[in-house]
Amino acid sequence: MKRDIRFKTFLLLVLGILCFYLYSYIPNFCKFSIPVESENHLTFPTSLLTTTKAPKWSNIWPRVDLINCSHREYMNKGINSPKVIKNLRFLRTGLVSAPGSGNTWIRFLIEQATGLWTGSVFSDKSLHQGGLEGEIEQCHKNSTVIIKAHHSGQDERSNCTFERIVLVVRDLHRCLLAEFNRQFSKSHVGVVNETLLHSEAWTKFIQQNSYGSANINVNWISRFIEKTKKLKENDDPFTLPANYWKTLLLVSYERMKQDPMNELERILKFMGVPVFREYCLKKNPSGEFRRGKVKSAESIACLYDQPQLKSKMDLTIQYLIKSSKKLGAGNIIANFERIENIDTNEKCIPSER
């Protein structure tokens, strides 16, 4: 009899402690509201969910682990499946850019921030093996929160036409160098031997790829910009509110590098994802998909010091800015380093010329 009383007393004590623990989290649970479906997309609370004094798991869609930064979930599978989340409508979003613009690194940042897998139209086995599990997901299944592509039309050919895009724009000089490193090192984070940058292979690469890289940006903007909301010629499109255009967000790689926290918040607001794992971004803002070695502006300028390369790049950048302004996207080179303006006559050693 006494043993039963002791057991019941102990049980009540445990339940009391548990209730007190749960009650202490109620304010955090109550500060978020359930997303409401509108005609075209979900609308969410304006304040993003952070891990500060928050529960371990988000209590609204998407359900993700807020503390374990290596944990990822699919957007419509498992605990986020249609059986759990009813009538979910999330616009299929492309993360697009010219090759060498930091697309893979930004995918990692989005995964860190949201706890959701990102996808791709390429099914790159090396990226899948490197930790991007969503890389091999068929993108038409809408199981990943954003989908990587480069050329406009790759989404349509992969049976997963984008409904909106985040376009990452990078200074073309560094963009082309990054892609040259990837192709010739056969690695997403590889760096070629310096001698190769002063060879015929480098010259040929720039001649063949500079215009195409610029045109990738132009084609995506032309396809997704709202024709009724054009910017003035000198407006900076990278400082616009996230929802200025419903189907297009322009993101500067240079701004992302300087302030990834602010730029990621802007991306997530555009996408309508209410989870923002700030703790995870601060813990690891680089990941495994970013080259560690960064050349100075003077060193980059020396790589383009040959007259034919200078002329090619000048014409390419003029085409890019002219097209951007004509389409109503403003000054798309606002954050470029303007390497073409650096005087290389005395700064480039003979071996670099």
CSV table of N, CA and C in Angstrom, one decimal, residues 1-11:
chain,number,residue,atom,x,y,z
A,1,MET,N,0.8,-1.2,0.0
A,1,MET,CA,0.0,0.0,0.0
A,1,MET,C,0.9,1.3,0.0
A,2,LYS,N,1.9,1.3,0.9
A,2,LYS,CA,2.8,2.4,1.0
A,2,LYS,C,3.6,2.5,-0.3
A,3,ARG,N,3.9,1.4,-0.9
A,3,ARG,CA,4.7,1.4,-2.1
A,3,ARG,C,3.9,2.0,-3.2
A,4,ASP,N,2.6,1.7,-3.3
A,4,ASP,CA,1.7,2.3,-4.3
A,4,ASP,C,1.6,3.8,-4.1
A,5,ILE,N,1.5,4.3,-2.9
A,5,ILE,CA,1.4,5.7,-2.6
A,5,ILE,C,2.6,6.4,-3.0
A,6,ARG,N,3.8,5.8,-2.7
A,6,ARG,CA,5.1,6.4,-3.1
A,6,ARG,C,5.2,6.5,-4.6
A,7,PHE,N,4.8,5.4,-5.3
A,7,PHE,CA,4.9,5.4,-6.7
A,7,PHE,C,4.0,6.5,-7.3
A,8,LYS,N,2.7,6.6,-6.8
A,8,LYS,CA,1.8,7.6,-7.3
A,8,LYS,C,2.3,9.0,-7.1
A,9,THR,N,2.9,9.2,-5.9
A,9,THR,CA,3.5,10.5,-5.5
A,9,THR,C,4.6,10.9,-6.5
A,10,PHE,N,5.5,9.9,-6.7
A,10,PHE,CA,6.6,10.1,-7.7
A,10,PHE,C,6.1,10.4,-9.1
A,11,LEU,N,5.1,9.7,-9.5
A,11,LEU,CA,4.5,9.9,-10.8
A,11,LEU,C,3.9,11.3,-10.9
